[in-house]
CSV table of C-alpha atoms and ligand atoms in Angstrom, one decimal:
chain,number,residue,atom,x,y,z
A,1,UNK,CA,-28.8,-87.5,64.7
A,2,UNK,CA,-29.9,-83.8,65.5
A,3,UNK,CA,-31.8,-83.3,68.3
A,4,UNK,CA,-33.3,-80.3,66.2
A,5,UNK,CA,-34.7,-82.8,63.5
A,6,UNK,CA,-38.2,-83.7,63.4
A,7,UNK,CA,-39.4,-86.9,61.8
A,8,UNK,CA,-40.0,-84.7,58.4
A,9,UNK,CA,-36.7,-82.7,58.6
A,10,UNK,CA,-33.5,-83.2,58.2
A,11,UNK,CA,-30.3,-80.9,58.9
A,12,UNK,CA,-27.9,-80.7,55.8
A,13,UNK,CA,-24.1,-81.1,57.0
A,14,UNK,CA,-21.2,-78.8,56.1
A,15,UNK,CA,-23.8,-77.1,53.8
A,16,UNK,CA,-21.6,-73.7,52.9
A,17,UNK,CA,-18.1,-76.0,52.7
A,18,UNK,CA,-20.7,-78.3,50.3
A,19,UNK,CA,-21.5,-74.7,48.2
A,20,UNK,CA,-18.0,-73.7,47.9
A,21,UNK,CA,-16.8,-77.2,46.8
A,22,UNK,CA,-19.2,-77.9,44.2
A,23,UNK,CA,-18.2,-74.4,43.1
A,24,UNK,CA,-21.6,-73.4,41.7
A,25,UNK,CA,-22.1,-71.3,38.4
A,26,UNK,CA,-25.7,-70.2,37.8
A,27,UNK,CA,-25.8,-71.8,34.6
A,28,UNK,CA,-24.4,-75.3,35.5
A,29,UNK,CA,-25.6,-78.4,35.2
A,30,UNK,CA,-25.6,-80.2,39.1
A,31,UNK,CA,-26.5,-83.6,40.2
A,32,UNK,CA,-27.3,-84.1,43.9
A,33,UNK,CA,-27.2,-88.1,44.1
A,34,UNK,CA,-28.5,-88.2,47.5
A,35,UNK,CA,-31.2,-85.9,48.1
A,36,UNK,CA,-33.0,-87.1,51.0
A,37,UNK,CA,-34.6,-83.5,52.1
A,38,UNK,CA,-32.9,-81.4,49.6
A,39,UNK,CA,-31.1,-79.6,52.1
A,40,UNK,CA,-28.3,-79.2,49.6
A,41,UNK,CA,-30.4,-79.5,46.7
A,42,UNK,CA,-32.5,-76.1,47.4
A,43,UNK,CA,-29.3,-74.8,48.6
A,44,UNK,CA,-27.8,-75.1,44.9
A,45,UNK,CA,-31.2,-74.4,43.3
A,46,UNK,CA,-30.8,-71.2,44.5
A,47,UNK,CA,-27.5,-70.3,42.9
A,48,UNK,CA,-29.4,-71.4,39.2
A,49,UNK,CA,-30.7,-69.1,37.0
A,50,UNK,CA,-33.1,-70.3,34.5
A,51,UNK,CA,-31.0,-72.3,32.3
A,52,UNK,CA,-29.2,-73.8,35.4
A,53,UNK,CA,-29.7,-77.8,35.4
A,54,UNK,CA,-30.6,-80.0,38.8
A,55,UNK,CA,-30.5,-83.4,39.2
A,56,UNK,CA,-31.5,-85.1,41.7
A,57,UNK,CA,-31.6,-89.2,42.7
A,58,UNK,CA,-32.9,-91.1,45.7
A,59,UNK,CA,-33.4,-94.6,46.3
A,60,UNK,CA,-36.0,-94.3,49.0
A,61,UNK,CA,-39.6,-93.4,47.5
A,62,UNK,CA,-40.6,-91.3,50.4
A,63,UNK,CA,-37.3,-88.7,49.4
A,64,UNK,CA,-38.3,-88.5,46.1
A,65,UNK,CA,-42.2,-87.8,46.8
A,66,UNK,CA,-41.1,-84.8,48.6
A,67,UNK,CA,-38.6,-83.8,46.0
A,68,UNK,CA,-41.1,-84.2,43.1
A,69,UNK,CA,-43.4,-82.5,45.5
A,70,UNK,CA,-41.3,-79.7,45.7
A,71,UNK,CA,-40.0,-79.0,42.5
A,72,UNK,CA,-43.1,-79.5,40.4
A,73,UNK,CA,-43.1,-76.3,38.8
A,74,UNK,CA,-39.2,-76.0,38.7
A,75,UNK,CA,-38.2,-77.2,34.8
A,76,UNK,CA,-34.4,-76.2,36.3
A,77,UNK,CA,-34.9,-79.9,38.3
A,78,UNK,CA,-35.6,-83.5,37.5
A,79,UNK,CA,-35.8,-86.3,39.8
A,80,UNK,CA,-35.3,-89.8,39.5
A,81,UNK,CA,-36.0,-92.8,41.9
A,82,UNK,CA,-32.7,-94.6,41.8
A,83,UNK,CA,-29.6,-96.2,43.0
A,84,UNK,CA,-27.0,-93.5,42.3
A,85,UNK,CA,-25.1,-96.6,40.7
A,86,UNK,CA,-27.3,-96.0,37.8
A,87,UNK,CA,-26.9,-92.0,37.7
A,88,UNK,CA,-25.7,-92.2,34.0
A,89,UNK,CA,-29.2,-93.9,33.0
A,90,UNK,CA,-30.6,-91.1,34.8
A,91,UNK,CA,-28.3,-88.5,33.1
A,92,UNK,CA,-29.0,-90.1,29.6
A,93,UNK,CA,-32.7,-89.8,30.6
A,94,UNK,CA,-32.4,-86.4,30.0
A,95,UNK,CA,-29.9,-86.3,27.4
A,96,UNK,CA,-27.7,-88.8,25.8
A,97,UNK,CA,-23.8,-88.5,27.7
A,98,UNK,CA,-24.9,-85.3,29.8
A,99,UNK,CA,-22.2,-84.7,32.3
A,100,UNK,CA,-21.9,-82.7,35.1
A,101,UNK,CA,-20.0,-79.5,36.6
A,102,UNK,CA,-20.9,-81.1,39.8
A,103,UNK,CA,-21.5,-84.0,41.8
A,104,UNK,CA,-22.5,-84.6,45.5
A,105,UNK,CA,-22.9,-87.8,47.4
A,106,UNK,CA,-24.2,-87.3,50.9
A,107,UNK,CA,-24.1,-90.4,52.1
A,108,UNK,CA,-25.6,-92.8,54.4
A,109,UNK,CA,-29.4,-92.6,55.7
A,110,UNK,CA,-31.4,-89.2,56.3
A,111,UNK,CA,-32.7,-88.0,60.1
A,112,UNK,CA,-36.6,-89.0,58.2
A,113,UNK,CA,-35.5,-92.7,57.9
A,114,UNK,CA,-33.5,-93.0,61.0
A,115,UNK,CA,-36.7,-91.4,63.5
A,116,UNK,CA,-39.1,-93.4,61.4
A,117,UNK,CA,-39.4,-96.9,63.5
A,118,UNK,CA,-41.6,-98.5,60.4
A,119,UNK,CA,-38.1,-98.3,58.8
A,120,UNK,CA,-36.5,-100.2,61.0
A,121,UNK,CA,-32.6,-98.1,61.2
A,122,UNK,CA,-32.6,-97.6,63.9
A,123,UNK,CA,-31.8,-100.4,67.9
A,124,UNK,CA,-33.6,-96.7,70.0
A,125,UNK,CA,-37.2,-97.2,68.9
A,126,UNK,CA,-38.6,-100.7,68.0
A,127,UNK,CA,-39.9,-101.4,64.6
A,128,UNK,CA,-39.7,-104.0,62.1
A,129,UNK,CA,-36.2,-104.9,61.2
A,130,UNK,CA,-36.2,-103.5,58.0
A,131,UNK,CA,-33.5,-101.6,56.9
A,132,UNK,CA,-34.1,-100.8,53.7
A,133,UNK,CA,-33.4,-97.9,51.8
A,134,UNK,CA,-35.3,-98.6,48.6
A,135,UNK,CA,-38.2,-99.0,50.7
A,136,UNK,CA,-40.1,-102.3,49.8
A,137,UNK,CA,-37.7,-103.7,47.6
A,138,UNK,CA,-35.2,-106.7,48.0
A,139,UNK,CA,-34.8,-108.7,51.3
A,140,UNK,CA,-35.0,-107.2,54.7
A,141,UNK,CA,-32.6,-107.1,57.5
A,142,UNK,CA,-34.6,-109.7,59.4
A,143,UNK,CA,-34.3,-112.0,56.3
A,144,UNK,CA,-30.8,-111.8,56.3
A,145,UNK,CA,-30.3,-112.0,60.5
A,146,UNK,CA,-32.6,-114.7,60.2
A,147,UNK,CA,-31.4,-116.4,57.0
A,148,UNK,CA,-27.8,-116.3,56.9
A,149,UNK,CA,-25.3,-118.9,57.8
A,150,UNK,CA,-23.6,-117.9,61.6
A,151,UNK,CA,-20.0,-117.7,59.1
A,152,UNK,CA,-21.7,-115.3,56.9
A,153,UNK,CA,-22.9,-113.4,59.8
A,154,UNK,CA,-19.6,-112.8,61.6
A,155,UNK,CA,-18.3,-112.2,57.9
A,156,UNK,CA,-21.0,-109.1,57.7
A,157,UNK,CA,-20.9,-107.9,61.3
A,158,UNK,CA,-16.9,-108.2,61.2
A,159,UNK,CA,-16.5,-106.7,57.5
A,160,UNK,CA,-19.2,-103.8,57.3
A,161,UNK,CA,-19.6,-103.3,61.3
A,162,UNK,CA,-15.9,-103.9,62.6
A,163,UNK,CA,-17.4,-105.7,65.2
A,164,UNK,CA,-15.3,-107.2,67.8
A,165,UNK,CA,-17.7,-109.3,69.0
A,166,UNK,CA,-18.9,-111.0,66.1
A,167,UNK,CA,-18.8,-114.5,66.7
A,168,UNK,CA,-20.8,-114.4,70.2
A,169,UNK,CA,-23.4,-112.3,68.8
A,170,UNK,CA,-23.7,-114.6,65.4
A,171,UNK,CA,-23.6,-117.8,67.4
A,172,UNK,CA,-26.5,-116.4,70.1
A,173,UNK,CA,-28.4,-115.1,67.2
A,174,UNK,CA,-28.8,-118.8,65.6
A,175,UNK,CA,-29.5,-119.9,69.0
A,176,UNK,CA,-32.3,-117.9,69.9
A,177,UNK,CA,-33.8,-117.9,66.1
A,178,UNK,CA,-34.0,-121.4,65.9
A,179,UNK,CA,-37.2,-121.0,68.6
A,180,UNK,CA,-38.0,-117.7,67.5
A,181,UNK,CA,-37.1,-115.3,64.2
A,182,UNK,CA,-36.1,-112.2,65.0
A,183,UNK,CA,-38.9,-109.5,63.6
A,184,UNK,CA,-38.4,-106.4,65.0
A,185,UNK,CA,-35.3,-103.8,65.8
A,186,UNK,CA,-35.2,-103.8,69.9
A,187,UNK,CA,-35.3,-108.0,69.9
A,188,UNK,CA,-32.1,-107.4,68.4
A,189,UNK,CA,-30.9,-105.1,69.8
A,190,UNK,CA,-31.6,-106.4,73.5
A,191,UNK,CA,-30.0,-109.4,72.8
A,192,UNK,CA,-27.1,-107.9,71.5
A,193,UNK,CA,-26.8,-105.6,75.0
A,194,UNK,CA,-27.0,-108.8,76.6
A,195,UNK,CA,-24.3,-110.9,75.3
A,196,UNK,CA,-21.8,-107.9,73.9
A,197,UNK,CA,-20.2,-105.1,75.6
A,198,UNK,CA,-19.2,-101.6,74.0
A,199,UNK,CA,-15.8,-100.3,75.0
A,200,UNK,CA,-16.9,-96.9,73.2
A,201,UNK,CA,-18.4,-94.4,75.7
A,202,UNK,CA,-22.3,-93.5,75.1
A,203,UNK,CA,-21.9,-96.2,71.9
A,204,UNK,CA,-25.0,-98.6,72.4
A,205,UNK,CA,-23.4,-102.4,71.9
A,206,UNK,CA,-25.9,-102.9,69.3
A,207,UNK,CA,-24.4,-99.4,67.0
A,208,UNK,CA,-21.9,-101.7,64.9
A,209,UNK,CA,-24.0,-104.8,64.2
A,210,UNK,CA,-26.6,-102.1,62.6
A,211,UNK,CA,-24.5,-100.4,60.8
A,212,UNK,CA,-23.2,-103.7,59.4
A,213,UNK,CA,-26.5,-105.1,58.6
A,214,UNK,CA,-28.1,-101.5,57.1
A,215,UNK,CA,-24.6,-101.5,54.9
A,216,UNK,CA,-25.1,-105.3,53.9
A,217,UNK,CA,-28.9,-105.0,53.3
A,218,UNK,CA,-28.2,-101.9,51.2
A,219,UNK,CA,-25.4,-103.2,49.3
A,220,UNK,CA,-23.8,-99.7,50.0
A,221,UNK,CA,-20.2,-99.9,49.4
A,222,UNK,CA,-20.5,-101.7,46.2
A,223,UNK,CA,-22.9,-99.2,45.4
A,224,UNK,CA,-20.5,-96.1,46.5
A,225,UNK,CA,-17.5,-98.0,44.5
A,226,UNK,CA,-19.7,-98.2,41.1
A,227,UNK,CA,-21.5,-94.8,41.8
A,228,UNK,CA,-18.0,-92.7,42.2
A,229,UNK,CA,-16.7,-94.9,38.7
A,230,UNK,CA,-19.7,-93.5,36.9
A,231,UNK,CA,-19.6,-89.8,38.3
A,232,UNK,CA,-15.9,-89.9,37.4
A,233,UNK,CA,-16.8,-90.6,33.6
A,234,UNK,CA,-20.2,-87.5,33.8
A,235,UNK,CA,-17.7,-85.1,35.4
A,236,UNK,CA,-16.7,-81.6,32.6
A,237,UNK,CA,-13.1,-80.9,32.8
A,238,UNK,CA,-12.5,-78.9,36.0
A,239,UNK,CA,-16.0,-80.3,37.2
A,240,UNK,CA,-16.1,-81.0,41.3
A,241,UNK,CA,-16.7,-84.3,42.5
A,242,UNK,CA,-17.8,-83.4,46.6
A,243,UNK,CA,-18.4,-86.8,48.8
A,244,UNK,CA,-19.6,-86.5,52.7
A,245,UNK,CA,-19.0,-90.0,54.3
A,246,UNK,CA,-19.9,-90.9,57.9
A,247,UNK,CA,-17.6,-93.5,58.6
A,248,UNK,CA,-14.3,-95.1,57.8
A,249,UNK,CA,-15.4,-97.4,55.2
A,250,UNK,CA,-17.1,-95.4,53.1
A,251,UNK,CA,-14.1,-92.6,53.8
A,252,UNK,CA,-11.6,-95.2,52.9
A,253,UNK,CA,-13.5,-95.6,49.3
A,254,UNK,CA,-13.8,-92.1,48.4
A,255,UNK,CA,-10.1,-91.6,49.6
A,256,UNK,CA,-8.5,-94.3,47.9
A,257,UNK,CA,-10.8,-93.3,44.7
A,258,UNK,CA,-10.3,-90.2,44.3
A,259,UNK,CA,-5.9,-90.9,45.6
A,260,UNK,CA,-5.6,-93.2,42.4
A,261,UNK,CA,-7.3,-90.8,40.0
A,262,UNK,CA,-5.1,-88.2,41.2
A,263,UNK,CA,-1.9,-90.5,40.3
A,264,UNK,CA,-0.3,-91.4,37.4
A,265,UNK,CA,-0.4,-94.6,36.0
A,266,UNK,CA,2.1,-96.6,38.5
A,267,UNK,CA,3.0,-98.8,35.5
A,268,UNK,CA,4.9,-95.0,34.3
A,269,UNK,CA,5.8,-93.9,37.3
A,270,UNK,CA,9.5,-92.6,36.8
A,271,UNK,CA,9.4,-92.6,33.2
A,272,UNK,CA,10.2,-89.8,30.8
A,273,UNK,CA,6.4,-89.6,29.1
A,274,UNK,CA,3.8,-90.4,30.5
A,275,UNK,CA,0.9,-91.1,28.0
A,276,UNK,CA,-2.4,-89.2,28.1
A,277,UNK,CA,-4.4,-92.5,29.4
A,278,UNK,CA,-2.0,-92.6,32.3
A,279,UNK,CA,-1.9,-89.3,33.6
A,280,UNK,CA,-3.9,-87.9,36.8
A,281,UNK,CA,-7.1,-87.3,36.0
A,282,UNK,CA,-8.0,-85.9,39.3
A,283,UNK,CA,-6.8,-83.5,41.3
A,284,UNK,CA,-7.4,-83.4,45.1
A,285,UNK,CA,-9.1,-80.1,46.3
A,286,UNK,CA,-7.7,-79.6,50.1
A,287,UNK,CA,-7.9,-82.3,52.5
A,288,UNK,CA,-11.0,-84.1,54.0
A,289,UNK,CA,-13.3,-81.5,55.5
A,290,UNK,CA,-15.0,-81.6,59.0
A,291,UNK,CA,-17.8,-79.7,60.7
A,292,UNK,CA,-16.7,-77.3,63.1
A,293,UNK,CA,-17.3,-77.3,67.1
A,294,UNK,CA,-20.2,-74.6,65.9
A,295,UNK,CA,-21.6,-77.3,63.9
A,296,UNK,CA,-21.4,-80.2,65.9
A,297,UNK,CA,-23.2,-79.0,68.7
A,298,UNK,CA,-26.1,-77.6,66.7
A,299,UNK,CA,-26.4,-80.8,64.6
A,300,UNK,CA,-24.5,-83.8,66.7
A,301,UNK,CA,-24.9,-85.8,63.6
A,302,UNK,CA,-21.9,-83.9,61.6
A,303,UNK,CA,-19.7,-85.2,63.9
A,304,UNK,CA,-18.7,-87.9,62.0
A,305,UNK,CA,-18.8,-86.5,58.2
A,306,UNK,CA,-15.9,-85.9,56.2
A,307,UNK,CA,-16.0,-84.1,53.0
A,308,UNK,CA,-13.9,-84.9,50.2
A,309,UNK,CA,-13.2,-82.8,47.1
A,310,UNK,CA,-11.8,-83.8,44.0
A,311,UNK,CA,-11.8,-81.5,40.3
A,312,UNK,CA,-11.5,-83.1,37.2
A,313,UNK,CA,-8.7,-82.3,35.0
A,314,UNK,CA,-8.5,-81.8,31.3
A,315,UNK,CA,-7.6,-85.1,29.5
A,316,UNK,CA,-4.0,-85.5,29.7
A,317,UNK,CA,-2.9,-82.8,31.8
A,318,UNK,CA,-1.0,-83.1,34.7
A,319,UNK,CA,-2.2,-82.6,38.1
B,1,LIG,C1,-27.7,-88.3,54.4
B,1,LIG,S1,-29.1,-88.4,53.4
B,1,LIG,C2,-28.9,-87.0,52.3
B,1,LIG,C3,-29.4,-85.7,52.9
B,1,LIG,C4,-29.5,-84.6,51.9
B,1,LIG,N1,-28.2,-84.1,51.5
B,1,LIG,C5,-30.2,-83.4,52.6
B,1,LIG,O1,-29.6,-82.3,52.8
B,1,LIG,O2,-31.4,-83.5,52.9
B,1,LIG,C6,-28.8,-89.7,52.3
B,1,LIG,C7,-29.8,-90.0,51.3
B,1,LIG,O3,-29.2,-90.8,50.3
B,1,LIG,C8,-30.1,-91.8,49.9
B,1,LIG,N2,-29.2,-92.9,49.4
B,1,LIG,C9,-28.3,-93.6,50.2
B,1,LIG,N3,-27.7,-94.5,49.4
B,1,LIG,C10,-28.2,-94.3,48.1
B,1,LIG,C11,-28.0,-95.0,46.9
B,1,LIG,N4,-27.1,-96.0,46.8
B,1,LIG,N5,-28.7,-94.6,45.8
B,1,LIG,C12,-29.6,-93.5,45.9
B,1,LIG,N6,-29.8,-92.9,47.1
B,1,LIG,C13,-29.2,-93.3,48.2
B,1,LIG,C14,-30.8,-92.2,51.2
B,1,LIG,O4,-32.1,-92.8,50.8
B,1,LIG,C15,-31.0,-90.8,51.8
B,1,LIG,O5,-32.2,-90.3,51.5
């Protein structure tokens, strides 16, 4: 996370590379599917003119305060509470098969949620072991660490954390929750410092069973998989579809997404004619995009994002 962010900020990653990718036109219509605190957002609002279009989505009710907040008196912008699973709902909202010239995902959790302990994100600063996004809504990380079988734990920590570890820390958490369930973030955490090692320098043993448990709570790769699917379907022909990820499985996702758009049909592959439902209908815009040494050390927390750019093509032309 920034050490320049305050608990109400938060520092927008690879915002001109972001700019140049979606490819703005001052009369386009834009969705932002992750606003969090609009760094992006106000960043394209200001390329709109009047009859420019902004949408923006955020599952957590606290982003989309602010956003509403913010642009009460902008018509150019509408914001929805939502899983960006359900952006075309929110793009029929305002009207029936919109689509989109551009499309950003910026994904993950905001600096706001991470330094907020009530949130529970984060093993630094104790706090109820929360972890959810849509704040209030479904069951909490502590329902699932104290809930779930130890098989199903190892399965999470293994499959969303890449936890080497997994089975200690799953078998010494239904140990120690049979006397006591676990309630907040640092009881977690301090167990998981005492019976797991990190072999990653200045990683806190506690960083992958988190992230495992914040991407299981939050359902967030299914909701990345059905989210990219539905952008695909809102995108204009030569429309930009730009996705920041900050680790490899959501990277894998967008990569292997956006790789099998940008393919034909394998079922033709080698054959004379290819039909228009089987050719590309992507085409890859350079390769994944990283912050710069510039960036990194102003905002530690681009370190890890990787932009991916993608245009959609015209129906049955060839990439
Ligand atoms: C990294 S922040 C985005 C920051 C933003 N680009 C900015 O410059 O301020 C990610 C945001 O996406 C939201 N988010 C994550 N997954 C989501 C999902 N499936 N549906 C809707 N919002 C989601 C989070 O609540 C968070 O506010």
């Amino acid at each position: 996370m920034s050490g320049s962010d305050t608990a109400a900020e938060h520092t927008p990653v690879l915002l001109p590379q972001v700019l140049a990718a979606l490819n703005v036109r001052a009369s386009g219509v834009y969705l932002d599917a992750t606003y969090g605190r609009g760094g992006h957002a106000g960043a394209i609002v200001e390329k709109l003119v009047a009859d420019g279009r902004l949408l923006c989505l955020d599952r957590d009710p606290v982003a989309v305060a602010e956003a509403r907040a913010r642009f009460a008196a902008d018509s150019r912008v509408s914001v929805f509470l939502s899983p960006f699973s359900a952006l075309a709902a929110c793009a029929d909202h305002i009207a029936s098969g919109l689509k989109f010239d551009g499309i950003l995902f910026d994904l993950g959790v905001s600096s706001p949620q991470l330094d907020d302990p009530s949130r529970g994100f984060s093993f630094m600063q104790d706090g109820p072991l929360d972890m959810r996004m849509s704040k209030g809504v479904g069951p909490t990380a502590a329902d699932v660490v104290n809930g779930a079988s130890e098989a199903e734990l190892i399965r999470i920590f293994r499959e969303f954390g890449e936890e080497r570890f997994a089975p200690r820390i799953a078998r010494a958490i239904v140990a120690d929750r049979a006397s006591k369930p676990f309630e907040r973030t640092l009881e977690l955490a301090e167990m998981i410092s005492r019976v797991a090692r990190t072999r990653e320098r200045h990683k806190h043993p506690a960083t992958r069973v988190f992230q495992a448990l914040r991407i299981h709570v939050n359902g967030e790769l299914d909701e990345l998989e059905a989210a990219l699917n539905a952008a695909f379907e809102r995108l204009v022909p030569q429309g930009r579809l730009a996705v920041i990820s900050f680790h490899s499985l959501e990277d894998r996702i967008v990569k292997q997404f956006m790789r099998r758009h940008a393919s034909t049909d394998p079922v033709y592959a080698g054959l004379p004619f290819v039909p228009a439902h089987a050719a590309p209908k992507l085409r890859l815009v350079g390769k994944a995009i990283q912050a710069d040494s510039e960036e990194t050390a102003r905002n530690p927390r681009a370190r890890s994002a990787r932009l991916r750019v993608a245009e959609r093509l015209f129906e049955g032309i060839a990439a």
